[in-house]
mmCIF file of C-alpha atoms in Angstrom:
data_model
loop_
_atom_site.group_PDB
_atom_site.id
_atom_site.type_symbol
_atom_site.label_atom_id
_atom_site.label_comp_id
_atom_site.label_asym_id
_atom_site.label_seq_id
_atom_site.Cartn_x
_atom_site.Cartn_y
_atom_site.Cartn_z
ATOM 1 C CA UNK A 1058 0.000 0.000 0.000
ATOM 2 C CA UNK A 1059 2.634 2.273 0.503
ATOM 3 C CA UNK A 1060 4.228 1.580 -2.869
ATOM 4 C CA UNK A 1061 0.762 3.375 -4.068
ATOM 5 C CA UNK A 1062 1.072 5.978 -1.818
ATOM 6 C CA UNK A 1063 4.403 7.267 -3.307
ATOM 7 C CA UNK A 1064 3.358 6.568 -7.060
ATOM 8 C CA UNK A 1065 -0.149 8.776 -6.331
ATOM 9 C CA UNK A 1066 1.739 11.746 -4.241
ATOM 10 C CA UNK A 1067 3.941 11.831 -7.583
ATOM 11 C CA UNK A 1068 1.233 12.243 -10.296
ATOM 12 C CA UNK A 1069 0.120 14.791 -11.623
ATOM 13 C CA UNK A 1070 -3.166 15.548 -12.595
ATOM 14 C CA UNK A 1071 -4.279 18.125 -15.263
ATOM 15 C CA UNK A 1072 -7.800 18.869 -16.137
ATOM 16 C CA UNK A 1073 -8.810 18.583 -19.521
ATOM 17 C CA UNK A 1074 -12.397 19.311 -20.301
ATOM 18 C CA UNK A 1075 -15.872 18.399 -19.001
ATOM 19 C CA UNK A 1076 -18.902 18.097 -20.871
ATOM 20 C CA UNK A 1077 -22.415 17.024 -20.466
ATOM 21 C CA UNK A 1078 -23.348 15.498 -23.799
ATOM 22 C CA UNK A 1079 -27.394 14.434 -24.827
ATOM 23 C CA UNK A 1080 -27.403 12.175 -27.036
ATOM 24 C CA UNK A 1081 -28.968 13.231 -30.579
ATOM 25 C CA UNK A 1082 -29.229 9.592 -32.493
ATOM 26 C CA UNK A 1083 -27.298 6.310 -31.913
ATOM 27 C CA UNK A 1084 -24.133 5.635 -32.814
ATOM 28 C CA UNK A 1085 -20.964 2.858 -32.977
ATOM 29 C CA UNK A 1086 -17.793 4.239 -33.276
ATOM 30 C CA UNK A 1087 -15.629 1.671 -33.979
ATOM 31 C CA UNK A 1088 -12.268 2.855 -33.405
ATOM 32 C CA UNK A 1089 -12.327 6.047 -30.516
ATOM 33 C CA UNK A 1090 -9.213 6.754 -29.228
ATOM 34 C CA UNK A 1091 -8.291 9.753 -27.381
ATOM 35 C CA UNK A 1092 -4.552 10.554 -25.647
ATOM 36 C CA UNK A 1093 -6.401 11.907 -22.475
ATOM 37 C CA UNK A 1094 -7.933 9.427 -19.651
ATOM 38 C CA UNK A 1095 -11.847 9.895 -19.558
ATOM 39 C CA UNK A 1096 -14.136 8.871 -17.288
ATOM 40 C CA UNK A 1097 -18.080 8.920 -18.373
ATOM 41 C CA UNK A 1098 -21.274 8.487 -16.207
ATOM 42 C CA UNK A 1099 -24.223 7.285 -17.710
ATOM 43 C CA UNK A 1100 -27.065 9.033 -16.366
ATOM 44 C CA UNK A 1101 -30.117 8.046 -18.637
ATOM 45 C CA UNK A 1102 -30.145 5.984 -22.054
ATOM 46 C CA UNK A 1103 -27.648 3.326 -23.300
ATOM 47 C CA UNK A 1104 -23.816 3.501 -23.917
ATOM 48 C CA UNK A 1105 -21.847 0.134 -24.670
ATOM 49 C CA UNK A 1106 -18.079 -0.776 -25.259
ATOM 50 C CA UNK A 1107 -16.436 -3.387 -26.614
ATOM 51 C CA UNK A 1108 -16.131 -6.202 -29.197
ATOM 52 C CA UNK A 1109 -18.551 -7.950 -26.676
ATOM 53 C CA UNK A 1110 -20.851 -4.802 -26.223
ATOM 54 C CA UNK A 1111 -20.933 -4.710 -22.517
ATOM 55 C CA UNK A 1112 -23.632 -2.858 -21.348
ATOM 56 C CA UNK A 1113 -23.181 0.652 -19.148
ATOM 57 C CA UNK A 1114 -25.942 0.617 -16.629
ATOM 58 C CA UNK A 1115 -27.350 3.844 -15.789
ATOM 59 C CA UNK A 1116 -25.492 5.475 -13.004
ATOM 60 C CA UNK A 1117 -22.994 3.778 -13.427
ATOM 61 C CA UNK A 1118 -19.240 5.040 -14.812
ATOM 62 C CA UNK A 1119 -17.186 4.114 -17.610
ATOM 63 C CA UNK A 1120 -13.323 4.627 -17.862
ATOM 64 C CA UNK A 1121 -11.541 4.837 -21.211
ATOM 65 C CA UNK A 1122 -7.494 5.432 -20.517
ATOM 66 C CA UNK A 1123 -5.678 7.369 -23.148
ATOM 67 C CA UNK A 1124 -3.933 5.703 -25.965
ATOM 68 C CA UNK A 1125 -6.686 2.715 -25.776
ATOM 69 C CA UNK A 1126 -8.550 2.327 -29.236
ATOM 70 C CA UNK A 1127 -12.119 0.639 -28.205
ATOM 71 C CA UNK A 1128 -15.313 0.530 -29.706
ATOM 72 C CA UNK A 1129 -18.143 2.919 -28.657
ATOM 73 C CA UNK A 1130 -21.680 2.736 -28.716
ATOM 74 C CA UNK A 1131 -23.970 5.438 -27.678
ATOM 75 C CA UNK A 1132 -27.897 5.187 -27.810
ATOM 76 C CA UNK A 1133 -29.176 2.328 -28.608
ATOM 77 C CA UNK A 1134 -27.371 -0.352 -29.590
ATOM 78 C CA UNK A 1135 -29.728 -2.369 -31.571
ATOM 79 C CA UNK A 1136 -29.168 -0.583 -34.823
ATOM 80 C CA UNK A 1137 -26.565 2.538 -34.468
ATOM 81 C CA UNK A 1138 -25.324 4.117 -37.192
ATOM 82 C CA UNK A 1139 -21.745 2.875 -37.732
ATOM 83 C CA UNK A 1140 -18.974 5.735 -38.010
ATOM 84 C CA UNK A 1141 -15.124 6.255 -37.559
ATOM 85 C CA UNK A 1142 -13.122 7.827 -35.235
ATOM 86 C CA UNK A 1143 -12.830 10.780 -38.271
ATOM 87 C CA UNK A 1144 -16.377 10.733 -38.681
ATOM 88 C CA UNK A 1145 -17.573 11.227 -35.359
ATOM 89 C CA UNK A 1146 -14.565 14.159 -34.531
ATOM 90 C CA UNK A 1147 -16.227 15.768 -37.920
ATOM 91 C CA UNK A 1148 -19.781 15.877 -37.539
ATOM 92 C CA UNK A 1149 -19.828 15.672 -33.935
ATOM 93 C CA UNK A 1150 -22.722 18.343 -33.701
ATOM 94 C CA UNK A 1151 -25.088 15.516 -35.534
ATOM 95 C CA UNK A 1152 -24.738 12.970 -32.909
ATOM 96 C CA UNK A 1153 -24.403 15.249 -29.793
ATOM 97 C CA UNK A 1154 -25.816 17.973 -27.988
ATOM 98 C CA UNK A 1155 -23.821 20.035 -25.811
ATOM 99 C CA UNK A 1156 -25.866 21.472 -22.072
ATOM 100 C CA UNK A 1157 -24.487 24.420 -20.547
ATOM 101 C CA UNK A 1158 -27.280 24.376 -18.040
ATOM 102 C CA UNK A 1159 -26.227 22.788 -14.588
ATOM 103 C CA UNK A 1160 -30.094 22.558 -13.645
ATOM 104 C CA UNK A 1161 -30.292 19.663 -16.281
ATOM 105 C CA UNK A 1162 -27.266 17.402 -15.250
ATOM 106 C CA UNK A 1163 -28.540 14.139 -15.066
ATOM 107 C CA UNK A 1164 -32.157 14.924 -16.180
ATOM 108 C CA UNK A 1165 -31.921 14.947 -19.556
ATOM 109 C CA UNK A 1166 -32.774 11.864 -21.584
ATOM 110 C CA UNK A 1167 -30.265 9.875 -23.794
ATOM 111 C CA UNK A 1168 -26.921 12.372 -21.493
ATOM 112 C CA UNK A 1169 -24.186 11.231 -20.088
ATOM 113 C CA UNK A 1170 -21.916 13.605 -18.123
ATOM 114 C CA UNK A 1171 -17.741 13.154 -19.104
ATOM 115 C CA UNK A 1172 -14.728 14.201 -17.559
ATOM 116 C CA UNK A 1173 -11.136 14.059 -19.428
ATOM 117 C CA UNK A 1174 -7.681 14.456 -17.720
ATOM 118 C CA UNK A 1175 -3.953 13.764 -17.958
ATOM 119 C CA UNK A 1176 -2.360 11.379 -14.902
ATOM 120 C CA UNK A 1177 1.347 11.323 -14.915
ATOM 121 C CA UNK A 1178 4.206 10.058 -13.140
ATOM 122 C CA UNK A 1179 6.418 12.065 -12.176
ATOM 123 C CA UNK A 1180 5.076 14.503 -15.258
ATOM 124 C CA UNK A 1181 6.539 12.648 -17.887
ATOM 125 C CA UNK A 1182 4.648 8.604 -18.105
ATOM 126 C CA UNK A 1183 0.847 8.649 -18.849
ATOM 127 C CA UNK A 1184 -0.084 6.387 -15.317
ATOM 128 C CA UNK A 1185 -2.892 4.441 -16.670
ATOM 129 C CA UNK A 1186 -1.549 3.755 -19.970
ATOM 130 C CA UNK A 1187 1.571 2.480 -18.704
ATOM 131 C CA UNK A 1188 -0.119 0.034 -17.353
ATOM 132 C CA UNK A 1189 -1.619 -1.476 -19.899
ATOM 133 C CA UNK A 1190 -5.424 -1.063 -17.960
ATOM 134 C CA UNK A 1191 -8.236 -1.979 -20.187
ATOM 135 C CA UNK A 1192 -11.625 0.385 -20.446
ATOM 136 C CA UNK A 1193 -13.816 -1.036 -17.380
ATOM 137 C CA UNK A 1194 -17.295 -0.068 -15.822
ATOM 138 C CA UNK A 1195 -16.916 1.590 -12.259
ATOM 139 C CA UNK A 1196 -20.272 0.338 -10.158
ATOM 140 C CA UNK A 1197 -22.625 2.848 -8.624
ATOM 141 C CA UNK A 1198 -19.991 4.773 -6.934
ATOM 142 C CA UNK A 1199 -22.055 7.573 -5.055
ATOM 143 C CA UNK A 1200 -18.656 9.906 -4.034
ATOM 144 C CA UNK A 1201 -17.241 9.788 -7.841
ATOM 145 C CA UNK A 1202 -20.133 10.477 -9.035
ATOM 146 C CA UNK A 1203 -21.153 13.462 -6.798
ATOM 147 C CA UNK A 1204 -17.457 14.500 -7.793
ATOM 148 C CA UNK A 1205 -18.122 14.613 -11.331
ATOM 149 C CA UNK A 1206 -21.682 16.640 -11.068
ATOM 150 C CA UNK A 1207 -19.601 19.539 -9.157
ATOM 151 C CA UNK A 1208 -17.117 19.794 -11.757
ATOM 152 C CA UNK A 1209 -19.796 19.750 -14.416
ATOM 153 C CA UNK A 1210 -21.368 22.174 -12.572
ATOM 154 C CA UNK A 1211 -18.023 24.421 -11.933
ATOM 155 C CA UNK A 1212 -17.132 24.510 -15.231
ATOM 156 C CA UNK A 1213 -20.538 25.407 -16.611
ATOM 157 C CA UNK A 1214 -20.321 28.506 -14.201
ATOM 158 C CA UNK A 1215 -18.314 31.887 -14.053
ATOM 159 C CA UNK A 1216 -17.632 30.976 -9.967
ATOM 160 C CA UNK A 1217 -14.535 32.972 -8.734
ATOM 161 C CA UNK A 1218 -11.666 30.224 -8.473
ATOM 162 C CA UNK A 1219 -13.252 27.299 -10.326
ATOM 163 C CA UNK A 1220 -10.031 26.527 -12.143
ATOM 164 C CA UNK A 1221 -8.917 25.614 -8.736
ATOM 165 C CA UNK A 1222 -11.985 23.633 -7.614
ATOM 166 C CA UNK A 1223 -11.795 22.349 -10.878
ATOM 167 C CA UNK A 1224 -8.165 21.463 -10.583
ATOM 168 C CA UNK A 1225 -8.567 19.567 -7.007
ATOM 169 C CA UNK A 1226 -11.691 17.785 -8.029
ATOM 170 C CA UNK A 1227 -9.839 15.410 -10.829
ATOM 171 C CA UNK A 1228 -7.603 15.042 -8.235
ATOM 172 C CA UNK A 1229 -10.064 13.802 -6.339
ATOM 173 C CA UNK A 1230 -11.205 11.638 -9.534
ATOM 174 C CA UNK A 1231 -8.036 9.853 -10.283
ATOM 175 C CA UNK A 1232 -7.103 8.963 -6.587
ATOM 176 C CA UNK A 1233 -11.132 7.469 -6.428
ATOM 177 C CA UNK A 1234 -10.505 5.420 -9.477
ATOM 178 C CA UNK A 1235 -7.070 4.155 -8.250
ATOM 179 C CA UNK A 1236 -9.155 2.990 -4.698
ATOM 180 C CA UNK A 1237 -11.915 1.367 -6.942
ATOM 181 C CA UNK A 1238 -9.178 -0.711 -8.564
ATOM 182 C CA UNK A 1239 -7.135 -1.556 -5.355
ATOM 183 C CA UNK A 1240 -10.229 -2.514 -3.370
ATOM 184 C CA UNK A 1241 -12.012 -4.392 -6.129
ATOM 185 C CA UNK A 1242 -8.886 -6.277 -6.878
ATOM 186 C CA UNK A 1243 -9.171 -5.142 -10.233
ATOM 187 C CA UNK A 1244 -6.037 -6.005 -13.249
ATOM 188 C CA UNK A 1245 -3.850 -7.460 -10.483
ATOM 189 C CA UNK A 1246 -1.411 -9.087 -12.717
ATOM 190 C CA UNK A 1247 -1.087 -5.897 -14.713
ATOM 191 C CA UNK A 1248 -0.284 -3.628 -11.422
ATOM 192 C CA UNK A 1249 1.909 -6.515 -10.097
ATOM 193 C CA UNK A 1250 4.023 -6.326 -13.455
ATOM 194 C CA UNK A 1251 3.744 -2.733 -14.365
ATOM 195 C CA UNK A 1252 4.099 -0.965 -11.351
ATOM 196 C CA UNK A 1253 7.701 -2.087 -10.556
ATOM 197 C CA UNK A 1254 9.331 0.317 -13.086
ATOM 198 C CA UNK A 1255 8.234 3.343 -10.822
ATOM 199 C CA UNK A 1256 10.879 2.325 -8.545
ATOM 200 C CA UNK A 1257 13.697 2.248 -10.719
ATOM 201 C CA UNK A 1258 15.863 5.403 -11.174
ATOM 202 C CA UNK A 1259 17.269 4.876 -14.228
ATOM 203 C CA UNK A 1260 14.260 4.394 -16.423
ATOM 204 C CA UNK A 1261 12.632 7.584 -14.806
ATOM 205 C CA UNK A 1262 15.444 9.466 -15.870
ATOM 206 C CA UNK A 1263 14.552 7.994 -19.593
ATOM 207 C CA UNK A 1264 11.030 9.149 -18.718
ATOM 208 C CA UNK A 1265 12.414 13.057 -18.126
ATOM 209 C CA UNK A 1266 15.133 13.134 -20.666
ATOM 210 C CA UNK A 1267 12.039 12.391 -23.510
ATOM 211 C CA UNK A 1268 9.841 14.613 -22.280
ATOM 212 C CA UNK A 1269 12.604 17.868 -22.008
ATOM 213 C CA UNK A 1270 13.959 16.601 -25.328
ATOM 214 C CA UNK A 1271 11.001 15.426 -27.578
ATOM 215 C CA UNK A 1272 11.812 17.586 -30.840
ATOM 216 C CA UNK A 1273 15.599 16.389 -30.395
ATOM 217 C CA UNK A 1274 17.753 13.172 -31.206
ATOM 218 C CA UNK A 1275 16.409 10.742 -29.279
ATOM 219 C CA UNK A 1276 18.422 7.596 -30.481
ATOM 220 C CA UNK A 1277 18.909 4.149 -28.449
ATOM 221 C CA UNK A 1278 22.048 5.496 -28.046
ATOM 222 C CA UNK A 1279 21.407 8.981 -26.858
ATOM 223 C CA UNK A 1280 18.455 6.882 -24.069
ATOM 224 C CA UNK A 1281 21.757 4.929 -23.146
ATOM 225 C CA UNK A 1282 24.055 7.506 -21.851
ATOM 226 C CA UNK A 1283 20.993 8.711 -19.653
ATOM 227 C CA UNK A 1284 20.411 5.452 -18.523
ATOM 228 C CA UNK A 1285 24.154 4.855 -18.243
ATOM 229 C CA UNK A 1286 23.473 1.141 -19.880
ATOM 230 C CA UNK A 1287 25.392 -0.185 -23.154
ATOM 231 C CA UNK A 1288 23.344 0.693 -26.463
ATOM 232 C CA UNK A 1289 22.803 -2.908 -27.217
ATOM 233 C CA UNK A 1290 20.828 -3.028 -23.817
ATOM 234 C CA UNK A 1291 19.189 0.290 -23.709
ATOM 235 C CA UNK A 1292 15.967 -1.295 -25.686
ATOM 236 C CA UNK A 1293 15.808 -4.850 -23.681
ATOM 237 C CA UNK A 1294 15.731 -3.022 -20.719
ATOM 238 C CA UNK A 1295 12.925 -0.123 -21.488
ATOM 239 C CA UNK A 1296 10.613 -2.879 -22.503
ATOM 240 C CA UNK A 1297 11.267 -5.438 -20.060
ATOM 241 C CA UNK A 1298 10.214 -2.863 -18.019
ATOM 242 C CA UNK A 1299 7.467 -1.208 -19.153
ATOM 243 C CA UNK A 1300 6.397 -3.603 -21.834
ATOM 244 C CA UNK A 1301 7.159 -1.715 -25.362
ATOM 245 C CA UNK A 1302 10.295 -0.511 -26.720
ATOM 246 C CA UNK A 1303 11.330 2.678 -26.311
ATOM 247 C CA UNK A 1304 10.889 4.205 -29.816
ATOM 248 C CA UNK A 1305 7.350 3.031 -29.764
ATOM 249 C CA UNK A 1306 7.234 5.056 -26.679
ATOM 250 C CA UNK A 1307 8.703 7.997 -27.902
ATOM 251 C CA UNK A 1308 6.559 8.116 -31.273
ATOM 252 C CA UNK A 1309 3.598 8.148 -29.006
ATOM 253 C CA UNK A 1310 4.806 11.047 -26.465
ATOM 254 C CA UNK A 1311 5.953 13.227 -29.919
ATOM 255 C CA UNK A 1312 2.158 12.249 -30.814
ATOM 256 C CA UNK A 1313 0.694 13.419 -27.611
ATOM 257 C CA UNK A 1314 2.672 16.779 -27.392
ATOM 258 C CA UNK A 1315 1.726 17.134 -31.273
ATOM 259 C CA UNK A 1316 -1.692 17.071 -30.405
ATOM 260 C CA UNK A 1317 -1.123 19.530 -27.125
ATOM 261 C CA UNK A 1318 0.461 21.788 -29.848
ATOM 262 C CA UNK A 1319 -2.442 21.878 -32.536
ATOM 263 C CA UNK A 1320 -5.176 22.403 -29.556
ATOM 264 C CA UNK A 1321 -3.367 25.716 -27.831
ATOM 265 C CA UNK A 1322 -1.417 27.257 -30.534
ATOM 266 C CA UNK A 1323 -1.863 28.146 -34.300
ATOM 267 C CA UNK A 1324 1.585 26.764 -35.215
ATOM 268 C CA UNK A 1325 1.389 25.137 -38.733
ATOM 269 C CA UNK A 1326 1.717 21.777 -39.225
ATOM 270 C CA UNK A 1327 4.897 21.364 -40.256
ATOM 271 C CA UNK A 1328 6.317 23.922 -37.944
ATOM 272 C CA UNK A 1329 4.593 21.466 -34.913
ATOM 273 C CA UNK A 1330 5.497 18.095 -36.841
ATOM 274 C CA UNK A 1331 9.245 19.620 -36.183
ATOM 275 C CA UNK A 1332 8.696 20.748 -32.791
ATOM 276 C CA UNK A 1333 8.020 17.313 -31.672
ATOM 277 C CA UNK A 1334 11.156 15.482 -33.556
ATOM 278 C CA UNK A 1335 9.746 15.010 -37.044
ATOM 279 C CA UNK A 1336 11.494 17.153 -40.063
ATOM 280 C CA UNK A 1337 9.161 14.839 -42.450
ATOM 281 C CA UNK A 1338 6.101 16.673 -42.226
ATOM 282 C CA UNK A 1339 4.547 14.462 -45.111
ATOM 283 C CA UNK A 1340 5.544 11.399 -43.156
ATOM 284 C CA UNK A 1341 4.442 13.433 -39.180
ATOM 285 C CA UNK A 1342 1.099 13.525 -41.294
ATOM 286 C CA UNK A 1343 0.742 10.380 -41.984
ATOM 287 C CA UNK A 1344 1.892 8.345 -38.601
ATOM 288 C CA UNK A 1345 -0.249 11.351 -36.882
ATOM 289 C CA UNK A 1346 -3.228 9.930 -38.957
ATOM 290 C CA UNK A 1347 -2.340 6.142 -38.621
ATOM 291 C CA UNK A 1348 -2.376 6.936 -34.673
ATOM 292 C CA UNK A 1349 -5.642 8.820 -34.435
ATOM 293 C CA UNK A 1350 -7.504 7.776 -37.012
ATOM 294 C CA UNK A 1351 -7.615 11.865 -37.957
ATOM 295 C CA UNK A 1352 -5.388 13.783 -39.770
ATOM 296 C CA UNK A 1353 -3.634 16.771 -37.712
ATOM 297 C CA UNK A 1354 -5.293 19.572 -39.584
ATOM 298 C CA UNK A 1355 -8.813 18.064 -38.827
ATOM 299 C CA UNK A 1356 -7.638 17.481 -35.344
ATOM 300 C CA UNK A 1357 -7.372 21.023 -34.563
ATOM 301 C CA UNK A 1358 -10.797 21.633 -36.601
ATOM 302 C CA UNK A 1359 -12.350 19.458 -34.110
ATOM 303 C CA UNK A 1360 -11.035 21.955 -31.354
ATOM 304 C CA UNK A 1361 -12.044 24.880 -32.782
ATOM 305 C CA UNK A 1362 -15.623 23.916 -33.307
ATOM 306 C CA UNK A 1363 -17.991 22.779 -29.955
ATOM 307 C CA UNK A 1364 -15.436 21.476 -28.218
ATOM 308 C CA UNK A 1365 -18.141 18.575 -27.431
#
C-alpha cells in the first residue's frame, strides 16, 4: 500500500475538459481513441463498449485510458449508425448535444456527463496507460459520481476560483478510481508487473530526458548515456520494463505533445510536426493519422468547433 502511496503523491493531474453530452441519435464508433484518460457516467439511455458490447448501466461510470482504441456505442445499440473515429470528430454536432445548463445534469434523456484528464508520473509517463489497464465499468460509486456533477457544474459557471476547484476535483477523480481498482482487486497481474518500473531510477530518468527533449535526437544510443546502460541493452531493458520498446514510446509522447500543440497554438503543421522530432512533415502527417484515425489539420478543426 505504501508503494501506491508514493506513485499517487507523484502524479500529476491536469484537467482537460468536461462536458455534459445528450445524445442526438445512436451511434458505434468503432475505433475512438483519445490521448487523455476519460471517465463517463451514464445518467439516462444506453452507452456500450467493446467487441462484446458490454452494457453501461445507468449510473454507473465508464473509464476509457488514453492511448486505448475501443469501440463505442452510444444510444441504442440495436441498430446505431456505424462511423469512424474521423467521422464522429467531424460531424460531432449531428450525434451530440452540448448542455451548458447545470439545472439539467442528469435529467436529460439519452446524457451522459464526461470528464477528461492527464495522470502522470512524475510529469513525464501517462499512469494508466503504462499500465496497460483496459476500459472497465466503475459500479454505482455515489462519491465519484457526486465529484463529477460539481465539476460539471463548476465549469458550466463563471464561480470565482473554479479553475482551482476544478483542478482539485480530478484530483479527487483519479485517486477514487485508483481505490476502486485496489479494493475491487481489479487487473492485479497488470499492477503486479507494471508498477515495478516506478521504482527504478534509471528508467525515470529515460522518462524526463524524452519529455525535455522530444523535438531532439532521441536515439537508443542517446536513451543509453541517460540510462548509463550499453546501447545494445538500452531497448531490452525499457521494454522489459514497461512492456514496449522505447521508440514506440517515444513516437507516441511526440504524438501526444503534437496534439497539445495543434489544440493551444496556431503553429502550422509542419512547424509542430518539427517541434516534436519530425522534419518529415509528409511522413508526421501520416503516422499522426495512422495513430488517431484523424489527420492533424482536422484534429485542430475538431477543437475549434464545440469542443463537445
Amino acid at each position: 500500500m505504501e508503494d501506491y502511496n508514493k506513485i499517487i503523491e507523484s502524479l500529476g493531474v491536469k484537467f482537460i475538459k468536461s462536458r455534459n453530452i445528450r445524445i442526438l441519435q445512436p451511434i458505434k464508433i468503432k475505433n475512438y481513441y483519445d490521448v487523455e484518460n476519460s471517465l463517463l457516467i451514464l445518467y439516462k439511455g444506453q452507452v456500450s463498449f467493446g467487441e462484446e458490447e458490454t452494457h453501461v448501466e445507468e449510473g454507473d461510470m465508464l473509464f476509457i485510458p488514453g492511448g486505448k482504441m475501443i469501440s463505442v456505442t452510444y444510444g441504442n445499440s440495436e441498430k446505431p449508425k456505424p462511423v469512424n473515429n474521423e467521422e464522429f470528430l467531424t460531424h460531432r454536432e449531428l450525434y451530440f448535444d452540448l448542455n451548458m445548463d447545470p439545472q439539467l445534469i442528469g435529467s436529460q434523456e439519452n446524457s451522459f456527463g464526461m470528464v477528461s484528464f492527464e495522470a502522470k508520473v512524475f510529469d513525464s509517463v501517462n499512469f494508466f496507460t503504462s499500465l496497460d489497464i483496459p476500459p472497465f465499468i466503475i459500479k454505482k460509486d455515489d462519491k465519484l459520481a457526486q465529484t463529477i456533477r460539481e465539476i460539471l457544474t463548476e465549469d458550466m459557471s463563471d464561480f470565482i476560483g473554479k479553475g482551482r476547484i476544478i483542478k482539485i476535483k480530478t484530483e479527487e477523480i483519479v485517486i477514487e478510481i485508483i481505490r476502486y481498482i485496489i479494493t475491487h482487486r481489479l487487473f492485479v497481474e497488470q499492477l503486479a508487473t507494471n508498477s515495478t518500473y516506478f521504482k527504478d531510477p534509471r528508467l525515470i530518468d529515460i522518462f524526463a530526458f524524452i519529455k525535455d527533449n522530444i523535438g531532439g535526437d532521441l536515439s537508443n544510443k542517446v536513451l543509453a548515456n541517460v540510462a548509463n546502460v550499453s546501447e545494445d541493452y538500452v531497448g531490452q531493458y525499457f521494454k522489459m520494463l514497461t512492456g514496449i520498446n522505447p521508440q514506440d514510446y517515444i513516437e507516441y509522447q511526440r504524438m501526444e505533445a503534437a496534439v497539445g500543440l495543434l489544440r493551444t497554438t496556431k503553429k502550422s503543421i509542419r512547424a509542430i510536426g518539427a517541434e516534436v522530432g519530425y522534419k518529415d512533415t509528409a511522413y508526421f502527417c501520416r503516422r499522426f493519422k495512422m495513430m488517431f484515425g484523424i489527420p492533424a489539420g482536422k484534429m485542430r478543426r475538431r477543437e475549434s468547433l464545440m469542443n463537445i
